[in-house]
Short mmCIF file of C-alpha atoms and ligand atoms in Angstrom, two decimals:
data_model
loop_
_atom_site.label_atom_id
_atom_site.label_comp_id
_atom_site.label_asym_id
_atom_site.label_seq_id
_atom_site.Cartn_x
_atom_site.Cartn_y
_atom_site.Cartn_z
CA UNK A 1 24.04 -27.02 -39.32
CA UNK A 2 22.55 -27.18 -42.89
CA UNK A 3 22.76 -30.85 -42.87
CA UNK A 4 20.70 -31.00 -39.78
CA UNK A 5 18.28 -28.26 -40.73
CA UNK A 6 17.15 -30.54 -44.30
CA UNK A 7 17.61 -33.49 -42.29
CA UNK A 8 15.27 -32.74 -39.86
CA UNK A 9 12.63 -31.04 -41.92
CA UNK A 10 9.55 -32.64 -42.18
CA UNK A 11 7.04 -33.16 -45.35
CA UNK A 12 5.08 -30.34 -44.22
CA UNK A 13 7.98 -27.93 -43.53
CA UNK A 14 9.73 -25.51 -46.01
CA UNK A 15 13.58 -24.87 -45.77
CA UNK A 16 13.94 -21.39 -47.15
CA UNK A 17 17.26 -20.16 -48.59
CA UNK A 18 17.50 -16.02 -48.60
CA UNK A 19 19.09 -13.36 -47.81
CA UNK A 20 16.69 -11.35 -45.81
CA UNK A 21 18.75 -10.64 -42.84
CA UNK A 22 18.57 -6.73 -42.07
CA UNK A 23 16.19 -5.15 -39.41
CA UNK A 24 12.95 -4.47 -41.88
CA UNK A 25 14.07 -7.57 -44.11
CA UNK A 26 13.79 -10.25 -41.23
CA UNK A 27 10.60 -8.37 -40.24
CA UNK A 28 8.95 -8.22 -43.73
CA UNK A 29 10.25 -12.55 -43.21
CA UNK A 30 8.20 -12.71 -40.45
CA UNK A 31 5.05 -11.93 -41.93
CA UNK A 32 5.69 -14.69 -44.14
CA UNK A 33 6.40 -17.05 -41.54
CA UNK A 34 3.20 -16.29 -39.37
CA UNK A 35 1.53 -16.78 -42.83
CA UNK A 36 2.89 -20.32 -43.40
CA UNK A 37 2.60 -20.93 -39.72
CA UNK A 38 -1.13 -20.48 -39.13
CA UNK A 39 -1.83 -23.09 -42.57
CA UNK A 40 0.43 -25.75 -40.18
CA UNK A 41 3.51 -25.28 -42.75
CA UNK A 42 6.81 -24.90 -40.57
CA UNK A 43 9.87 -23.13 -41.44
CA UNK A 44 13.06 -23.68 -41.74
CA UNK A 45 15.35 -21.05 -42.02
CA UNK A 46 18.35 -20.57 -44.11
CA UNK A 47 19.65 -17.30 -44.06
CA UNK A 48 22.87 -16.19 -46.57
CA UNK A 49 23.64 -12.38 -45.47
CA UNK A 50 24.16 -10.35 -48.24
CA UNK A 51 22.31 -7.41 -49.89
CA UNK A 52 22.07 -8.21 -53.82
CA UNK A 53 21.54 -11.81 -52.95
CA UNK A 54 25.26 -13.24 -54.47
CA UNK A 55 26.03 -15.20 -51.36
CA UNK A 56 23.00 -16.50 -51.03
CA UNK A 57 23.35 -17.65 -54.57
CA UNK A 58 26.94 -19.32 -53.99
CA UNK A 59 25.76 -21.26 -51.02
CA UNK A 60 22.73 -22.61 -53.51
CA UNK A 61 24.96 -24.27 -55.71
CA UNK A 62 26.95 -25.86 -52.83
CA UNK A 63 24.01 -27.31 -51.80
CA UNK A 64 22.16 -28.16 -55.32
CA UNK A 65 25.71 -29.71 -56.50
CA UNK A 66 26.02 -31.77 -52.94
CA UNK A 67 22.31 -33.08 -54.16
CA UNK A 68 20.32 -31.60 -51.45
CA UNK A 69 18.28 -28.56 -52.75
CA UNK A 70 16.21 -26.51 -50.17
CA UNK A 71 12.68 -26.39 -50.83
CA UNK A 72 12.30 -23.06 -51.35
CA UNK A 73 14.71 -20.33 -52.82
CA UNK A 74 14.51 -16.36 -52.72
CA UNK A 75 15.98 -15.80 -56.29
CA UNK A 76 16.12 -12.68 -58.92
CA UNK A 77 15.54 -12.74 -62.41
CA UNK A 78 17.96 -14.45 -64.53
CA UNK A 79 19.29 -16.45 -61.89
CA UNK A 80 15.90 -17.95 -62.36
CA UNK A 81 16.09 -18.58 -65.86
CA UNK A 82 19.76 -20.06 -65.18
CA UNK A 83 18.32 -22.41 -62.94
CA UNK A 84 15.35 -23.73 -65.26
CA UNK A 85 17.72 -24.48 -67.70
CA UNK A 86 19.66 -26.94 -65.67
CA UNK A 87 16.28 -28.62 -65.69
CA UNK A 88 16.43 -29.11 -61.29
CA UNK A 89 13.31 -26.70 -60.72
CA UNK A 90 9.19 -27.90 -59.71
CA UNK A 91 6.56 -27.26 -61.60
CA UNK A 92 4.06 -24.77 -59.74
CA UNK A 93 1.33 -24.58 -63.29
CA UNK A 94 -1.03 -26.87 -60.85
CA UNK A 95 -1.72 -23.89 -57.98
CA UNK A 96 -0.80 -21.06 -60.84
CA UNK A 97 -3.62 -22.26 -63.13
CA UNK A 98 -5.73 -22.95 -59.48
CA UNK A 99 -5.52 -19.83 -58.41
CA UNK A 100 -5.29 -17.57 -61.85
CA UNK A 101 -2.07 -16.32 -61.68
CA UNK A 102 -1.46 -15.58 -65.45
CA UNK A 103 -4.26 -12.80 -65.11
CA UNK A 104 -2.73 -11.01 -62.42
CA UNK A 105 1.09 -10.77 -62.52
CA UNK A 106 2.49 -8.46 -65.12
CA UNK A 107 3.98 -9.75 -68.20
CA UNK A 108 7.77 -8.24 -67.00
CA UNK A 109 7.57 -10.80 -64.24
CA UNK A 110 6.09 -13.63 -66.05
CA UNK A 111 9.36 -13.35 -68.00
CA UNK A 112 11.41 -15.05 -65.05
CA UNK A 113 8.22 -17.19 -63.54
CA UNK A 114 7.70 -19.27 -66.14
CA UNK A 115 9.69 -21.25 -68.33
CA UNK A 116 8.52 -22.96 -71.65
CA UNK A 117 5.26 -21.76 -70.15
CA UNK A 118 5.54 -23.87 -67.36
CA UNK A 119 5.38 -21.66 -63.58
CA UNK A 120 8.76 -22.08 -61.33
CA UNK A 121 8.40 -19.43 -59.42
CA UNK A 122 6.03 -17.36 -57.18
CA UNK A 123 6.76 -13.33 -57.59
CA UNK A 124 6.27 -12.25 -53.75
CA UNK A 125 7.05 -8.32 -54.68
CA UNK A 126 8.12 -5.85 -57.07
CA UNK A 127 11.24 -3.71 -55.92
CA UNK A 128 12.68 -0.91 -58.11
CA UNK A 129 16.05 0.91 -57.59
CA UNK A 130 16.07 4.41 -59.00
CA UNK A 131 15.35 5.71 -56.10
CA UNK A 132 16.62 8.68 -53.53
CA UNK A 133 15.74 8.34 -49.27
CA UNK A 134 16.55 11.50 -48.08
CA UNK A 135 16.43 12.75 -44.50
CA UNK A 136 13.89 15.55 -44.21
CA UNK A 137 15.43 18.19 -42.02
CA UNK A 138 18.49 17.56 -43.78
CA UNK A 139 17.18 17.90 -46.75
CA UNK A 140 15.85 21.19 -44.97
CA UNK A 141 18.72 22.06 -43.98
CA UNK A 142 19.66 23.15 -47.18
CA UNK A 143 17.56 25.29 -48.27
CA UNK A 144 16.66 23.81 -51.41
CA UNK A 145 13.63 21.91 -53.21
CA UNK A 146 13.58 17.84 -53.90
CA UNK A 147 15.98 17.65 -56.68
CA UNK A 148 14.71 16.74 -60.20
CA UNK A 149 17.58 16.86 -61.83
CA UNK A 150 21.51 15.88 -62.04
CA UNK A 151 22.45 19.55 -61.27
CA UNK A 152 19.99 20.41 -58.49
CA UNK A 153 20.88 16.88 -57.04
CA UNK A 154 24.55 17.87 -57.07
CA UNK A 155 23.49 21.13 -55.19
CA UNK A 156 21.63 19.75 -52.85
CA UNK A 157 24.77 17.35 -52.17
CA UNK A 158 26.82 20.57 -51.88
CA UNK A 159 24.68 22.11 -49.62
CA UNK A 160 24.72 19.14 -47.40
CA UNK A 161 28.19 18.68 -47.37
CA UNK A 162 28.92 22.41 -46.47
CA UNK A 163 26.49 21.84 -43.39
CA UNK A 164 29.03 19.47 -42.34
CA UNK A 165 27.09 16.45 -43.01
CA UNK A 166 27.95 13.05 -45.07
CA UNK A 167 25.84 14.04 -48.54
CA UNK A 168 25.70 10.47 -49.38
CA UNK A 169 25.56 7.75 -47.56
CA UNK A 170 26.80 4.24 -49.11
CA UNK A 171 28.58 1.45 -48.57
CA UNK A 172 31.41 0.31 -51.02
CA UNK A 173 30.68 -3.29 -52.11
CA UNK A 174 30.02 -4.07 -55.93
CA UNK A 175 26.34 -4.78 -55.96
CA UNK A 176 25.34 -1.13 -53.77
CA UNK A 177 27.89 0.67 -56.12
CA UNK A 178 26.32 -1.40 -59.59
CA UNK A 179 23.17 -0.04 -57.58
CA UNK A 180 23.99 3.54 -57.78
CA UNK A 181 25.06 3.05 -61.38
CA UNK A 182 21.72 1.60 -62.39
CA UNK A 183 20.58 5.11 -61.82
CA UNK A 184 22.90 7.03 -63.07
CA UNK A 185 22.69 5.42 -66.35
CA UNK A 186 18.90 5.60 -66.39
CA UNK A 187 19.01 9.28 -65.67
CA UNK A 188 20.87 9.55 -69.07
CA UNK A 189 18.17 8.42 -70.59
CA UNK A 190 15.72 5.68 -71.46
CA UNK A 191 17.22 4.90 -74.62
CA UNK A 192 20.42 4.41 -72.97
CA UNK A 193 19.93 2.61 -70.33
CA UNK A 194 18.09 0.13 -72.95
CA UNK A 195 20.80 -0.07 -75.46
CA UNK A 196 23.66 -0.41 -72.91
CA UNK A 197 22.39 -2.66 -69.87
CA UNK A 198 19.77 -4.84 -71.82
CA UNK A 199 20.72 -4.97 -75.19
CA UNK A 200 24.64 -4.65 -75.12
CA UNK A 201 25.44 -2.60 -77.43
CA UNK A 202 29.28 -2.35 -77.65
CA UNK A 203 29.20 1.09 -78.51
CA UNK A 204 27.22 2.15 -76.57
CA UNK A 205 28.63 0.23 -73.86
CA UNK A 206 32.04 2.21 -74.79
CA UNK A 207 31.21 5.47 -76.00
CA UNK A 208 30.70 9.02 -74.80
CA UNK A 209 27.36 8.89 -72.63
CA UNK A 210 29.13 6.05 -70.92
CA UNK A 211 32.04 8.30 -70.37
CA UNK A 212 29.72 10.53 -68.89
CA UNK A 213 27.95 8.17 -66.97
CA UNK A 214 31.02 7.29 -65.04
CA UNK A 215 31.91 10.75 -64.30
CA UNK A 216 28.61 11.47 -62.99
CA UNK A 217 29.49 7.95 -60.65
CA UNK A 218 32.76 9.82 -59.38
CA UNK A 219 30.92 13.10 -58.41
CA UNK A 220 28.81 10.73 -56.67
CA UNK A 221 31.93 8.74 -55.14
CA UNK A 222 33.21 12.40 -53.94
CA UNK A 223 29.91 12.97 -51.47
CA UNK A 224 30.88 9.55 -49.31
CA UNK A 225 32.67 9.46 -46.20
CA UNK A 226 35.56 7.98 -45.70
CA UNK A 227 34.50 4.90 -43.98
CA UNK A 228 32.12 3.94 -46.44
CA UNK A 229 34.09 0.81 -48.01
CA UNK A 230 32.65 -2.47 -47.22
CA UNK A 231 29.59 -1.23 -44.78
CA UNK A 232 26.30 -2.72 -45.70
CA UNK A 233 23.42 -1.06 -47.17
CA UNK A 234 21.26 -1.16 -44.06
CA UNK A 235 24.13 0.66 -42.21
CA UNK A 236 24.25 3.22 -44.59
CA UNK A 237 20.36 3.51 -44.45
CA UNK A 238 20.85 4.21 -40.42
CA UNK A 239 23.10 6.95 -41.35
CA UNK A 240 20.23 8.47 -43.49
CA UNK A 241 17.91 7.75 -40.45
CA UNK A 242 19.31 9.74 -37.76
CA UNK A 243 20.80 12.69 -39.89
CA UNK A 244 24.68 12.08 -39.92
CA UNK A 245 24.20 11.04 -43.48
CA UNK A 246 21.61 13.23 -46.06
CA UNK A 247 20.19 10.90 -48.82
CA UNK A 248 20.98 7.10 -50.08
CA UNK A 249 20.84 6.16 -53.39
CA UNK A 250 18.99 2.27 -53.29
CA UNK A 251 16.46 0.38 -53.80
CA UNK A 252 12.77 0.45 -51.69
CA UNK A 253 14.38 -2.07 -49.10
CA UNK A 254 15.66 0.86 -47.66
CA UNK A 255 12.07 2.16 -46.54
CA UNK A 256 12.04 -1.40 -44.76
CA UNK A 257 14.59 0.24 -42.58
CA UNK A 258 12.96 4.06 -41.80
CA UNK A 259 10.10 2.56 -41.13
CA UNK A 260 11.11 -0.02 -38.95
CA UNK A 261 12.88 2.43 -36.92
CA UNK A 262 9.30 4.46 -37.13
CA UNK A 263 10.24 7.21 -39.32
CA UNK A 264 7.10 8.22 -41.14
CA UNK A 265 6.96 8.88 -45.42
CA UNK A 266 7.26 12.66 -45.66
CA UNK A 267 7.63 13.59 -42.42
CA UNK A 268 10.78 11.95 -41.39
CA UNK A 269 11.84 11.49 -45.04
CA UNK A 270 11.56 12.27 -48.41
CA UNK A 271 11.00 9.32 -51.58
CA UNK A 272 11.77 10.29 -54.80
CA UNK A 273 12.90 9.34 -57.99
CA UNK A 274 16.50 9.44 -58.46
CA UNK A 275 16.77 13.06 -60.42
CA UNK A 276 16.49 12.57 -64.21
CA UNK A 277 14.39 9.26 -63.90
CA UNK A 278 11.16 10.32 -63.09
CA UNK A 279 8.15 8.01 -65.00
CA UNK A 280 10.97 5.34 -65.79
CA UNK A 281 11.34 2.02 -63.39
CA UNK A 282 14.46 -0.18 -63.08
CA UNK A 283 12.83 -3.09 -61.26
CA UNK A 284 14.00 -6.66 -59.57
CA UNK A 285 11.12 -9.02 -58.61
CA UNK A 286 11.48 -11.45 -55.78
CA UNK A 287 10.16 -14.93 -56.23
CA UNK A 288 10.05 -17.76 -54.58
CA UNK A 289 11.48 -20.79 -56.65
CA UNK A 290 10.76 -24.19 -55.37
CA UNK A 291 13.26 -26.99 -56.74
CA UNK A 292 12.54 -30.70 -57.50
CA UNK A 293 12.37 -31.75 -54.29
CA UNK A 294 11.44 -35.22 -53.34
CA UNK A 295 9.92 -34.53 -49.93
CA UNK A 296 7.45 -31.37 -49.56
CA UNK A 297 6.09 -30.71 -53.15
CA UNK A 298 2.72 -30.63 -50.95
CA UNK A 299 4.23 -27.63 -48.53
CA UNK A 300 5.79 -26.00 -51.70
CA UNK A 301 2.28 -25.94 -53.35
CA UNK A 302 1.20 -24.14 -50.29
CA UNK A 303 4.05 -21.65 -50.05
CA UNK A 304 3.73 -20.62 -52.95
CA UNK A 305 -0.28 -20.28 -52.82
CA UNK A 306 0.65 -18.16 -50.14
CA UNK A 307 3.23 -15.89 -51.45
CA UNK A 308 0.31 -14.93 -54.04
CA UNK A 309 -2.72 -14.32 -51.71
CA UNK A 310 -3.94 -10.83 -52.03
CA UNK A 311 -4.19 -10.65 -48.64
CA UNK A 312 -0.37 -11.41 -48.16
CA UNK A 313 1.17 -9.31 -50.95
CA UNK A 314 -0.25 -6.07 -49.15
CA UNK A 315 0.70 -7.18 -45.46
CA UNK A 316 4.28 -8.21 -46.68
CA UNK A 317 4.89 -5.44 -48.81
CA UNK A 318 3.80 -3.04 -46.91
CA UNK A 319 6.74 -3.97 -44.40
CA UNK A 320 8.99 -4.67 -47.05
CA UNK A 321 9.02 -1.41 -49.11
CA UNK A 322 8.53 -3.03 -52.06
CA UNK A 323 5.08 -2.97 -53.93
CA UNK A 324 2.60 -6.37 -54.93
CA UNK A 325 3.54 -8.55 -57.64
CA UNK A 326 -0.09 -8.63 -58.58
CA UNK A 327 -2.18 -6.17 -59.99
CA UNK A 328 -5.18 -6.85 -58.24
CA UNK A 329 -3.84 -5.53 -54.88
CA UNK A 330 -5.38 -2.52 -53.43
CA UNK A 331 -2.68 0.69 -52.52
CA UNK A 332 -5.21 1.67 -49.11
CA UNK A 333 -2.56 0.10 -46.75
CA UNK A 334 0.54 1.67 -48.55
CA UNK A 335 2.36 5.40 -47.54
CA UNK A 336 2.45 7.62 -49.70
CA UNK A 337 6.06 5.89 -51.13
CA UNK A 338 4.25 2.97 -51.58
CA UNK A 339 1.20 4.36 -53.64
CA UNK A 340 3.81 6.28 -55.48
CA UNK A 341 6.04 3.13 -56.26
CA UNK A 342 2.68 1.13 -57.47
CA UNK A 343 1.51 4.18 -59.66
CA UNK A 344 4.95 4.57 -61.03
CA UNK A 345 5.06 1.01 -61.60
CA UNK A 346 2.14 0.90 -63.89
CA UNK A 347 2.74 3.76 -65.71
CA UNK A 348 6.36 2.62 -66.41
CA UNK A 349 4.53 -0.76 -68.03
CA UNK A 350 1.81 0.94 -69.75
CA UNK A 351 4.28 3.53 -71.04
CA UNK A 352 6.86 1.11 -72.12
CA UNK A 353 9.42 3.11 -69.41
CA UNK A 354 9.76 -0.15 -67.06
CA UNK A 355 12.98 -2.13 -67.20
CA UNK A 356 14.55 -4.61 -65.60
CA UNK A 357 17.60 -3.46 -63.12
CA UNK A 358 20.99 -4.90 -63.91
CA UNK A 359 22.18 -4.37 -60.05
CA UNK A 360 19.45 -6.54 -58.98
CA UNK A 361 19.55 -9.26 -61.93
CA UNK A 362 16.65 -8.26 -64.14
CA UNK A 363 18.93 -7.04 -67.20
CA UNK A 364 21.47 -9.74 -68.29
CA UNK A 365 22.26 -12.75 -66.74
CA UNK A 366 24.39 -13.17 -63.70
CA UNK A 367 28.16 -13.72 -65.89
CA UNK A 368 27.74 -10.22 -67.40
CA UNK A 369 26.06 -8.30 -64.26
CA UNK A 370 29.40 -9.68 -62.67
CA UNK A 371 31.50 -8.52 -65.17
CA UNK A 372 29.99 -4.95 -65.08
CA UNK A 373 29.99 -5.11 -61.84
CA UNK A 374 33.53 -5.73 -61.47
CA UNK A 375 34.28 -2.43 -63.97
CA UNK A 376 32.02 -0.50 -61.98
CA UNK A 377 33.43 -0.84 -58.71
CA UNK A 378 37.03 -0.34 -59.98
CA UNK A 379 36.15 2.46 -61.18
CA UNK A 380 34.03 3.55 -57.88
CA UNK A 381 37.46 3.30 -56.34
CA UNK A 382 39.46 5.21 -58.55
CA UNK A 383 41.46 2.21 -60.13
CA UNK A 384 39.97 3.76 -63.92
CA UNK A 385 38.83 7.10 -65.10
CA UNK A 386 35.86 7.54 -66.76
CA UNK A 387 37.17 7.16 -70.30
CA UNK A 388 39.02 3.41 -69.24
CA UNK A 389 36.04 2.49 -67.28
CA UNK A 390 34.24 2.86 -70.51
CA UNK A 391 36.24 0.79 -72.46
CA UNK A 392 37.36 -1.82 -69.93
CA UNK A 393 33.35 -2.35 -69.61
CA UNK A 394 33.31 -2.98 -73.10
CA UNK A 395 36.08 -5.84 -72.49
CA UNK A 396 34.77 -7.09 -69.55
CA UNK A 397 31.11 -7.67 -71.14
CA UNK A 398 32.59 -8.95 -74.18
CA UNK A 399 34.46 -11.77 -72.61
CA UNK A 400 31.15 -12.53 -70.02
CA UNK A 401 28.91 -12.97 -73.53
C1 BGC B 1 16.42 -7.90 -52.99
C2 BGC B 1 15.73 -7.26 -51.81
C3 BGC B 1 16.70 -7.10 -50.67
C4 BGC B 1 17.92 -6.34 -51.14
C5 BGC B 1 18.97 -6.08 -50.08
C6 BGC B 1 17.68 -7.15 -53.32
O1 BGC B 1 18.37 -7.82 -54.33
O2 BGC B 1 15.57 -7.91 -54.10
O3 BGC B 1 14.63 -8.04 -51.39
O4 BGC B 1 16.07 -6.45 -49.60
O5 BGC B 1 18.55 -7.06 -52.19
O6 BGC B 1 19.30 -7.23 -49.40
#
């Protein structure tokens, strides 16, 4: 099937690896599509399944090392940068310098979309993951205010699970759980999060906040059902949706999914800031990057002058949940979680409070992510306390480095 999709597309047609495959993903993908489709540039799709983007990212090297790229790539952060180095990426400086794009995308992003000042990649939106989708009557339901911190979030949790509902809903694979803990960490502080998922700092990495941080993940682990190992993150969004679960702990996809299902911002449910990291952003970036390809540079060039119209960023994005990867974009067809999630945005940059999310790739590169994500999860499933979670993530990111 992959041999016949690349063998059958044409100079003016874009094969497109992602992992866009839930209900508001594929229809965010669809905007896209009609986009390229009305400029005569066809599509072929290659879709990987997978929230976080790791299969996706598997089935790219099979087809890189079998020497037949696809022409365009949905990629995160220091994948990116992985990628560049191997030297097998296209050059996009012709339609970036065209079209302006080193005034308008913020300098975080420019730090995966361009390397040795050279563009590889076209940003198509800016996600962030601290944040909480709660169901409004639930919420409700409980008598109690939007948390806006660790303790009134654990109430609230409390309060949901004595009215006989799930308090959390998840679903128990690494990159949802490494999800959870980008927020967790983050609520303990700026500073912390800094020194511990960006910098490294061994001991940090292993010392008492980081004890703390993983207790604060098992309180967390105690308001799932039962069920929860393995479902995907869309599945755990539905149970958010139609009340059996209270709140999810993810990124803005997740609004892709309540509003696709035609639940309305702050009347169906609630957006905010997961308690404790209100002002700061942990952000991932999804770009298009367009390999050196010897059939359909001319359709890349396109793409990717599409992925950046003005125009575009606010109709995708707007389905998406994410916010534009420009700054030039206008909020007046965003809800009110999408104005929030722009403001917050660029406050977080102009107040130095915006960092890149480990979960989603925009931290450390992929080897250590893995390796953090591999302590995080054991410990998500009880195989460490807090105290050997601590130090085993020291291990672990000491033998990724
Ligand atoms: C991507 C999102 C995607 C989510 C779940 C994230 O890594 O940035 O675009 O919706 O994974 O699949």
């Amino acid at each position: 099937m992959l041999a016949l999709s690349s063998s059958t597309a044409l100079a003016d047609d874009v094969e497109v690896l992602h992992w866009w495959t839930s209900g508001g993903e594929a229809a965010a993908l669809n905007v896209l599509k009609e986009d390229l489709a009305e400029q005569g540039i066809g599509w072929f799709d290659m879709p990987v399944a997978g929230g976080g983007g790791e299969g996706a990212m598997t089935a790219l090297r099979a087809r890189v090392t079998a020497g037949n790229a696809p022409t365009a790539v949905q990629m995160l952060g220091f994948d990116i940068i992985d990628w560049a180095n191997e030297g097998v990426l296209g050059n996009l400086d012709e339609v970036a310098m065209a079209e302006g794009w080193d005034a308008v995308v913020p300098e975080a992003l420019q730090f995966f979309s361009k390397h040795e000042g050279h563009w590889i990649a076209a940003p198509v939106n800016v996600h962030s993951t601290n944040w909480v989708w709660m169901n409004k009557s639930a919420l409700a339901d409980t008598g109690l205010a939007e948390p806006t911190n660790w303790e009134e979030l654990v109430a609230v949790l409390d309060a949901m699970k004595e009215n006989g509902i799930t308090p959390l809903g998840h679903g128990g694979q690494a990159w949802q759980d490494a999800t959870l803990f980008d927020s967790v960490v983050l609520s303990l502080g700026d500073d912390f999060y800094k020194t511990t998922m960006i910098d490294l700092n061994m001991d940090a990495l292993g010392g008492e906040k980081m004890v703390q941080a993983f207790e604060r993940m098992a309180t967390l682990r105690s308001y799932v059902d039962d069920n929860f190992s393995g479902r995907d993150w869309n599945l755990a969004s539905t149970m958010v949706l139609n009340g059996t679960a209270g709140m999810q702990i993810m990124g803005d996809w997740a609004k892709g999914e309540f509003l696709r299902a035609g639940k309305v911002p702050g009347e169906d449910f609630v957006c905010i800031r997961f308690p404790g990291t209100q002002g700061a952003v942990t952000f991932n970036s999804d770009q298009f990057v367009m390999f050196d390809v010897d059939h359909g540079k001319d359709a890349q060039k396109a793409m990717a002058a599409a992925v950046m119209n003005p125009v575009f960023q606010s109709a995708f994005n707007v389905v998406k949940g994410s916010v534009p990867a420009r700054t030039d974009v206008s909020n007046a067809d965003f809800d009110a979680c999408g104005q929030k999630g722009m403001a917050d945005l660029a406050d977080a940059g102009s107040n130095g409070r915006l960092f890149g999310s480990m979960a989603h790739g925009h931290s450390v590169p992929a080897s250590v992510k893995n390796a953090i994500y591999d302590v995080v999860t054991a410990h998500f499933n009880g195989e460490y306390d807090a105290q050997t979670a601590a130090s085993e993530l020291v291990n672990a990111v000491e033998s990724a480095m």
